[in-house]
């Protein structure tokens, strides 16, 4: 039987640390009204969602189709980077914010450490990226926070010294022996806030496997505490019928909800837990709760990473970096274009730390 290892009790932050980066003024998404209206999650309980709204939202999650005119995209991206500058270009600014603080790294997997591929089972990270993550973890506490099943993402990364938060943070496990750069005396961390939903998730997974068989290209993935329905290989004209198939199954499960990512529909428990909550829990577990001498750095590419970016912005403490080649409304502060730039950023952090 799985045990949840005790960690220090989560406490509310009573004193606001100095804010970095400063809150944005005005409407952050004002420049992107067409996209912003689709950013709200499509919940199963929202019976008023029309098929067209579903399709529009699914298109927004795959910008390569939604934005096919390269010139317009380039112009929009240049304008967007004025608000969300490259983390490589502003590296010295980021390092300046870390003065006197312990950096703690949080990394998404798909689209951040590995490229987005048609077959999610083949989203392998390169050996050079693995080396970069290993080096980062030797200097800074490091966690992988992914929508994937924790065991699956571990099989891709294969670094035992990291913390892993799978299923959008609903399955968290730390290294048996804590890294030397943590303050926590807890030797192991295991937290699964959605354990009671496991039988339900398995049942829904099996039902969706059968229900979506009629949609060529659809792939259903069991990520332990959530189910992912990938439509990357589904013809766009079949997106509406696929979305309706998923909704028809979920009508029988009011304790589950649907959210969206990059060409994927996610079925998750309705509990108030996400990547942002996982970030806070991990900071607490590592030993950096309620202190102003820590700088969390979170790098991710998907809509689910926005929960973590928002936590950092609300705390006024930490740096969110969005990985995207296309302009998106985001709570991040900086941007990187693709996983190769993420690797460059990790290398620069390691070089800076070694030299300092």
Short mmCIF file of C-alpha atoms in Angstrom, two decimals:
data_model
loop_
_atom_site.label_atom_id
_atom_site.label_comp_id
_atom_site.label_asym_id
_atom_site.label_seq_id
_atom_site.Cartn_x
_atom_site.Cartn_y
_atom_site.Cartn_z
CA UNK A 1 0.00 0.00 0.00
CA UNK A 2 1.32 3.42 -0.97
CA UNK A 3 2.22 5.73 1.88
CA UNK A 4 2.10 9.47 1.79
CA UNK A 5 5.31 10.58 3.49
CA UNK A 6 4.83 13.42 5.92
CA UNK A 7 6.08 16.82 4.86
CA UNK A 8 5.88 20.15 6.69
CA UNK A 9 2.31 21.45 6.85
CA UNK A 10 1.38 23.93 4.11
CA UNK A 11 1.02 27.37 5.59
CA UNK A 12 -0.30 30.60 4.17
CA UNK A 13 2.25 33.23 3.26
CA UNK A 14 1.80 35.98 5.82
CA UNK A 15 4.36 38.41 4.49
CA UNK A 16 4.63 39.46 0.86
CA UNK A 17 8.20 39.20 -0.49
CA UNK A 18 9.58 41.92 -2.73
CA UNK A 19 7.84 41.59 -6.04
CA UNK A 20 9.76 40.39 -9.07
CA UNK A 21 8.82 40.73 -11.81
CA UNK A 22 6.50 43.67 -11.11
CA UNK A 23 2.79 43.12 -11.92
CA UNK A 24 1.78 44.13 -15.41
CA UNK A 25 -0.43 47.15 -15.68
CA UNK A 26 -3.65 47.25 -17.64
CA UNK A 27 -5.11 44.36 -19.59
CA UNK A 28 -2.26 42.02 -20.39
CA UNK A 29 -4.20 40.38 -23.17
CA UNK A 30 -5.58 43.52 -24.77
CA UNK A 31 -3.37 43.11 -27.83
CA UNK A 32 -4.71 39.62 -28.51
CA UNK A 33 -8.53 39.79 -28.22
CA UNK A 34 -9.15 37.06 -30.81
CA UNK A 35 -7.24 34.47 -28.80
CA UNK A 36 -8.06 35.58 -25.27
CA UNK A 37 -11.74 34.70 -25.50
CA UNK A 38 -10.81 31.04 -26.05
CA UNK A 39 -8.40 30.79 -23.14
CA UNK A 40 -11.03 29.85 -20.56
CA UNK A 41 -11.12 26.13 -19.93
CA UNK A 42 -14.01 24.19 -21.32
CA UNK A 43 -15.54 22.45 -18.34
CA UNK A 44 -17.85 19.46 -18.63
CA UNK A 45 -20.40 21.29 -16.51
CA UNK A 46 -20.61 24.06 -19.10
CA UNK A 47 -23.50 22.65 -21.12
CA UNK A 48 -23.79 25.87 -23.11
CA UNK A 49 -20.59 25.26 -25.10
CA UNK A 50 -21.43 24.90 -28.79
CA UNK A 51 -19.61 22.58 -31.22
CA UNK A 52 -18.20 25.61 -33.05
CA UNK A 53 -16.79 26.99 -29.78
CA UNK A 54 -15.15 23.63 -29.15
CA UNK A 55 -13.57 23.62 -32.60
CA UNK A 56 -12.40 27.22 -32.33
CA UNK A 57 -10.80 26.47 -28.97
CA UNK A 58 -9.13 23.35 -30.34
CA UNK A 59 -7.72 25.39 -33.21
CA UNK A 60 -6.25 27.90 -30.78
CA UNK A 61 -4.44 25.02 -29.07
CA UNK A 62 -2.69 24.22 -32.39
CA UNK A 63 -1.28 27.55 -33.58
CA UNK A 64 0.41 26.06 -36.64
CA UNK A 65 -3.05 25.73 -38.18
CA UNK A 66 -4.63 28.78 -36.62
CA UNK A 67 -1.89 31.11 -37.89
CA UNK A 68 -0.87 30.11 -41.39
CA UNK A 69 0.25 33.50 -42.74
CA UNK A 70 3.94 33.65 -41.81
CA UNK A 71 4.38 37.39 -42.28
CA UNK A 72 1.52 38.23 -39.95
CA UNK A 73 2.81 35.71 -37.43
CA UNK A 74 6.31 37.19 -37.48
CA UNK A 75 4.98 40.72 -36.97
CA UNK A 76 2.71 39.59 -34.14
CA UNK A 77 5.55 37.65 -32.51
CA UNK A 78 7.90 40.63 -32.59
CA UNK A 79 5.23 42.78 -30.94
CA UNK A 80 4.55 40.03 -28.41
CA UNK A 81 8.21 39.70 -27.41
CA UNK A 82 8.22 43.37 -26.45
CA UNK A 83 5.91 42.30 -23.60
CA UNK A 84 7.43 38.85 -23.04
CA UNK A 85 11.14 39.23 -23.95
CA UNK A 86 13.50 36.35 -24.58
CA UNK A 87 14.91 34.86 -21.38
CA UNK A 88 18.23 34.52 -23.24
CA UNK A 89 18.30 38.19 -24.19
CA UNK A 90 17.39 39.19 -20.63
CA UNK A 91 19.57 36.60 -18.93
CA UNK A 92 21.55 39.14 -16.92
CA UNK A 93 18.28 40.65 -15.70
CA UNK A 94 17.12 37.24 -14.48
CA UNK A 95 20.45 36.59 -12.77
CA UNK A 96 20.19 39.99 -11.09
CA UNK A 97 16.84 38.99 -9.62
CA UNK A 98 18.43 35.86 -8.12
CA UNK A 99 21.01 37.77 -6.10
CA UNK A 100 21.02 36.42 -2.54
CA UNK A 101 18.40 33.81 -3.41
CA UNK A 102 18.26 30.09 -4.05
CA UNK A 103 17.00 29.26 -7.54
CA UNK A 104 14.57 26.33 -7.70
CA UNK A 105 13.88 24.98 -11.19
CA UNK A 106 10.52 23.68 -12.43
CA UNK A 107 10.39 22.21 -15.93
CA UNK A 108 7.51 20.98 -18.04
CA UNK A 109 8.36 18.03 -20.31
CA UNK A 110 6.54 17.90 -23.67
CA UNK A 111 7.36 20.94 -25.79
CA UNK A 112 9.88 22.15 -23.20
CA UNK A 113 12.48 19.42 -22.77
CA UNK A 114 11.38 17.41 -25.78
CA UNK A 115 9.86 18.44 -29.12
CA UNK A 116 6.16 18.00 -29.75
CA UNK A 117 5.76 14.85 -31.87
CA UNK A 118 2.84 13.11 -33.51
CA UNK A 119 3.15 9.97 -31.37
CA UNK A 120 3.22 10.95 -27.66
CA UNK A 121 4.87 7.62 -26.84
CA UNK A 122 7.91 8.73 -28.84
CA UNK A 123 8.46 12.15 -27.23
CA UNK A 124 12.05 11.34 -26.34
CA UNK A 125 14.43 13.95 -24.98
CA UNK A 126 17.91 14.15 -26.46
CA UNK A 127 20.98 13.01 -24.57
CA UNK A 128 22.31 16.58 -24.65
CA UNK A 129 19.10 17.85 -23.06
CA UNK A 130 19.32 15.15 -20.39
CA UNK A 131 22.89 16.23 -19.65
CA UNK A 132 21.72 19.84 -19.35
CA UNK A 133 18.99 18.90 -16.88
CA UNK A 134 21.42 16.73 -14.91
CA UNK A 135 23.83 19.67 -14.64
CA UNK A 136 21.05 22.03 -13.55
CA UNK A 137 19.97 19.58 -10.84
CA UNK A 138 23.52 19.44 -9.48
CA UNK A 139 23.29 23.15 -8.62
CA UNK A 140 19.58 23.84 -8.09
CA UNK A 141 16.67 21.78 -6.72
CA UNK A 142 14.87 20.65 -9.89
CA UNK A 143 11.40 19.26 -10.55
CA UNK A 144 9.69 17.98 -13.69
CA UNK A 145 6.02 19.01 -13.69
CA UNK A 146 4.06 17.28 -16.44
CA UNK A 147 0.59 16.21 -17.48
CA UNK A 148 2.06 12.80 -18.22
CA UNK A 149 1.88 9.83 -15.90
CA UNK A 150 4.78 10.19 -13.46
CA UNK A 151 6.22 6.79 -14.38
CA UNK A 152 6.06 7.64 -18.09
CA UNK A 153 7.84 10.99 -17.75
CA UNK A 154 10.47 9.35 -15.52
CA UNK A 155 11.06 6.73 -18.23
CA UNK A 156 11.79 9.60 -20.64
CA UNK A 157 14.01 11.67 -18.33
CA UNK A 158 15.74 8.88 -16.34
CA UNK A 159 17.31 11.13 -13.71
CA UNK A 160 16.78 9.83 -10.17
CA UNK A 161 17.93 13.02 -8.46
CA UNK A 162 14.89 15.05 -9.58
CA UNK A 163 11.44 15.64 -8.14
CA UNK A 164 8.65 14.44 -10.44
CA UNK A 165 5.08 15.75 -10.50
CA UNK A 166 2.98 13.79 -12.97
CA UNK A 167 -0.71 14.01 -13.89
CA UNK A 168 -0.62 17.84 -13.75
CA UNK A 169 0.82 17.71 -10.25
CA UNK A 170 -1.55 15.08 -8.83
CA UNK A 171 1.22 12.49 -8.46
CA UNK A 172 4.33 13.90 -6.79
CA UNK A 173 7.43 12.01 -5.79
CA UNK A 174 10.88 13.18 -4.75
CA UNK A 175 14.25 11.44 -4.79
CA UNK A 176 14.75 8.96 -1.95
CA UNK A 177 17.81 10.92 -0.92
CA UNK A 178 17.16 14.63 -1.07
CA UNK A 179 19.53 16.74 -3.19
CA UNK A 180 22.28 18.57 -1.27
CA UNK A 181 20.84 21.95 -2.25
CA UNK A 182 17.56 21.54 -0.36
CA UNK A 183 16.74 22.56 3.21
CA UNK A 184 14.16 19.87 3.94
CA UNK A 185 15.08 17.03 6.28
CA UNK A 186 12.39 14.85 4.70
CA UNK A 187 14.13 12.04 2.82
CA UNK A 188 11.21 11.18 0.58
CA UNK A 189 8.15 12.97 -0.73
CA UNK A 190 5.08 11.22 -2.08
CA UNK A 191 1.79 13.03 -2.50
CA UNK A 192 -1.28 11.92 -4.45
CA UNK A 193 -4.25 14.20 -3.69
CA UNK A 194 -6.53 12.48 -6.24
CA UNK A 195 -6.06 8.85 -5.16
CA UNK A 196 -9.78 8.29 -4.66
CA UNK A 197 -10.38 9.02 -8.37
CA UNK A 198 -8.10 6.26 -9.64
CA UNK A 199 -10.86 3.63 -10.25
CA UNK A 200 -13.00 6.25 -12.00
CA UNK A 201 -10.11 7.38 -14.22
CA UNK A 202 -9.39 3.79 -15.24
CA UNK A 203 -13.05 3.25 -16.09
CA UNK A 204 -13.21 6.41 -18.20
CA UNK A 205 -9.98 5.48 -19.97
CA UNK A 206 -11.40 2.13 -21.07
CA UNK A 207 -14.67 3.72 -22.18
CA UNK A 208 -12.90 6.41 -24.20
CA UNK A 209 -10.71 3.81 -25.89
CA UNK A 210 -13.86 2.17 -27.26
CA UNK A 211 -15.78 5.37 -27.95
CA UNK A 212 -13.02 7.07 -29.97
CA UNK A 213 -12.15 4.04 -32.12
CA UNK A 214 -14.33 5.48 -34.88
CA UNK A 215 -12.11 8.60 -35.11
CA UNK A 216 -8.94 7.85 -37.12
CA UNK A 217 -5.82 9.31 -35.53
CA UNK A 218 -7.30 9.79 -32.05
CA UNK A 219 -5.09 8.45 -29.27
CA UNK A 220 -6.22 7.93 -25.69
CA UNK A 221 -3.51 7.92 -23.02
CA UNK A 222 -3.90 6.87 -19.40
CA UNK A 223 -1.85 9.27 -17.27
CA UNK A 224 -2.88 7.64 -13.99
CA UNK A 225 -4.83 10.53 -12.43
CA UNK A 226 -6.00 12.00 -15.72
CA UNK A 227 -6.79 10.79 -19.23
CA UNK A 228 -5.47 12.51 -22.36
CA UNK A 229 -7.24 12.36 -25.72
CA UNK A 230 -4.72 13.44 -28.37
CA UNK A 231 -6.07 14.83 -31.65
CA UNK A 232 -2.75 15.80 -33.26
CA UNK A 233 -3.25 13.17 -35.97
CA UNK A 234 -7.02 13.71 -36.40
CA UNK A 235 -8.34 15.55 -39.44
CA UNK A 236 -9.65 18.97 -38.46
CA UNK A 237 -13.07 18.23 -39.93
CA UNK A 238 -13.44 15.43 -37.35
CA UNK A 239 -12.56 17.55 -34.31
CA UNK A 240 -16.19 18.38 -33.54
CA UNK A 241 -17.29 14.74 -33.55
CA UNK A 242 -14.29 13.75 -31.38
CA UNK A 243 -15.06 16.49 -28.86
CA UNK A 244 -18.69 15.36 -28.74
CA UNK A 245 -17.59 11.75 -28.18
CA UNK A 246 -15.52 12.84 -25.20
CA UNK A 247 -18.33 15.00 -23.82
CA UNK A 248 -20.85 12.18 -24.17
CA UNK A 249 -18.68 9.94 -21.98
CA UNK A 250 -17.99 12.63 -19.39
CA UNK A 251 -21.70 13.43 -18.90
CA UNK A 252 -21.83 10.33 -16.72
CA UNK A 253 -18.97 11.56 -14.53
CA UNK A 254 -19.77 14.92 -12.91
CA UNK A 255 -16.67 14.67 -10.71
CA UNK A 256 -14.43 14.89 -13.77
CA UNK A 257 -13.79 17.88 -16.03
CA UNK A 258 -12.30 18.59 -19.45
CA UNK A 259 -9.44 21.02 -20.06
CA UNK A 260 -7.38 21.60 -23.17
CA UNK A 261 -3.74 21.66 -24.09
CA UNK A 262 -1.78 21.58 -27.33
CA UNK A 263 -3.85 19.26 -29.54
CA UNK A 264 -5.03 17.31 -26.52
CA UNK A 265 -8.19 17.12 -24.40
CA UNK A 266 -7.49 16.37 -20.74
CA UNK A 267 -9.97 14.62 -18.43
CA UNK A 268 -9.14 15.47 -14.84
CA UNK A 269 -10.72 15.27 -11.37
CA UNK A 270 -12.57 18.38 -10.24
CA UNK A 271 -10.36 18.80 -7.17
CA UNK A 272 -8.66 22.17 -6.73
CA UNK A 273 -5.23 20.96 -7.69
CA UNK A 274 -3.06 21.88 -10.66
CA UNK A 275 0.54 22.65 -11.61
CA UNK A 276 0.42 25.84 -9.56
CA UNK A 277 -0.59 23.94 -6.43
CA UNK A 278 2.11 21.37 -7.19
CA UNK A 279 4.70 24.15 -7.40
CA UNK A 280 3.68 25.48 -3.99
CA UNK A 281 3.69 22.00 -2.48
CA UNK A 282 7.15 21.25 -3.83
CA UNK A 283 8.57 24.53 -2.54
CA UNK A 284 7.17 23.59 0.87
CA UNK A 285 8.57 20.06 0.66
CA UNK A 286 12.02 21.19 -0.43
CA UNK A 287 12.14 23.62 2.48
CA UNK A 288 11.53 27.00 0.85
CA UNK A 289 8.03 27.90 2.04
CA UNK A 290 7.24 31.44 3.15
CA UNK A 291 10.75 32.76 2.64
CA UNK A 292 11.98 35.63 0.53
CA UNK A 293 15.38 34.18 -0.36
CA UNK A 294 14.12 31.74 -2.98
CA UNK A 295 13.56 32.35 -6.69
CA UNK A 296 11.37 29.71 -8.38
CA UNK A 297 11.92 29.53 -12.14
CA UNK A 298 9.21 27.70 -14.08
CA UNK A 299 9.58 26.88 -17.80
CA UNK A 300 6.63 25.46 -19.73
CA UNK A 301 4.84 25.64 -23.05
CA UNK A 302 1.23 24.62 -22.47
CA UNK A 303 -1.99 26.13 -21.16
CA UNK A 304 -1.80 23.98 -18.01
CA UNK A 305 1.51 25.69 -17.16
CA UNK A 306 -0.39 28.96 -16.83
CA UNK A 307 -1.57 27.79 -13.38
CA UNK A 308 2.07 27.79 -12.25
CA UNK A 309 2.86 31.09 -13.97
CA UNK A 310 -0.11 32.68 -12.21
CA UNK A 311 1.05 31.43 -8.80
CA UNK A 312 4.46 33.03 -9.34
CA UNK A 313 2.94 36.30 -10.47
CA UNK A 314 0.46 36.38 -7.58
CA UNK A 315 3.27 35.67 -5.12
CA UNK A 316 5.32 38.46 -6.69
CA UNK A 317 8.20 36.04 -6.42
CA UNK A 318 9.61 33.90 -9.18
CA UNK A 319 10.04 33.84 -12.94
CA UNK A 320 7.74 32.20 -15.48
CA UNK A 321 9.12 31.45 -18.94
CA UNK A 322 6.74 30.43 -21.73
CA UNK A 323 8.08 28.29 -24.57
CA UNK A 324 6.30 29.35 -27.75
CA UNK A 325 6.96 30.40 -31.35
CA UNK A 326 3.59 32.10 -31.47
CA UNK A 327 2.09 34.99 -29.49
CA UNK A 328 -0.10 33.82 -26.62
CA UNK A 329 -1.75 35.51 -23.69
CA UNK A 330 0.20 34.35 -20.65
CA UNK A 331 1.05 34.99 -17.02
CA UNK A 332 4.71 34.29 -17.75
CA UNK A 333 7.26 37.11 -17.77
CA UNK A 334 9.73 35.88 -20.38
CA UNK A 335 9.73 33.61 -23.41
CA UNK A 336 11.82 31.07 -25.29
CA UNK A 337 11.00 29.83 -28.77
CA UNK A 338 11.64 26.08 -28.53
CA UNK A 339 13.35 23.29 -26.55
CA UNK A 340 16.76 24.09 -28.07
CA UNK A 341 16.54 27.58 -26.54
CA UNK A 342 15.48 25.99 -23.22
CA UNK A 343 18.67 23.93 -23.34
CA UNK A 344 20.72 27.05 -24.11
CA UNK A 345 19.13 28.79 -21.12
CA UNK A 346 19.92 25.83 -18.82
CA UNK A 347 23.53 25.79 -20.06
CA UNK A 348 23.91 29.50 -19.34
CA UNK A 349 22.54 29.04 -15.82
CA UNK A 350 25.02 26.25 -15.14
CA UNK A 351 27.93 28.24 -16.58
CA UNK A 352 26.98 31.26 -14.49
CA UNK A 353 26.75 29.16 -11.32
CA UNK A 354 30.08 27.45 -11.95
CA UNK A 355 31.84 30.73 -12.57
CA UNK A 356 30.29 32.40 -9.54
#
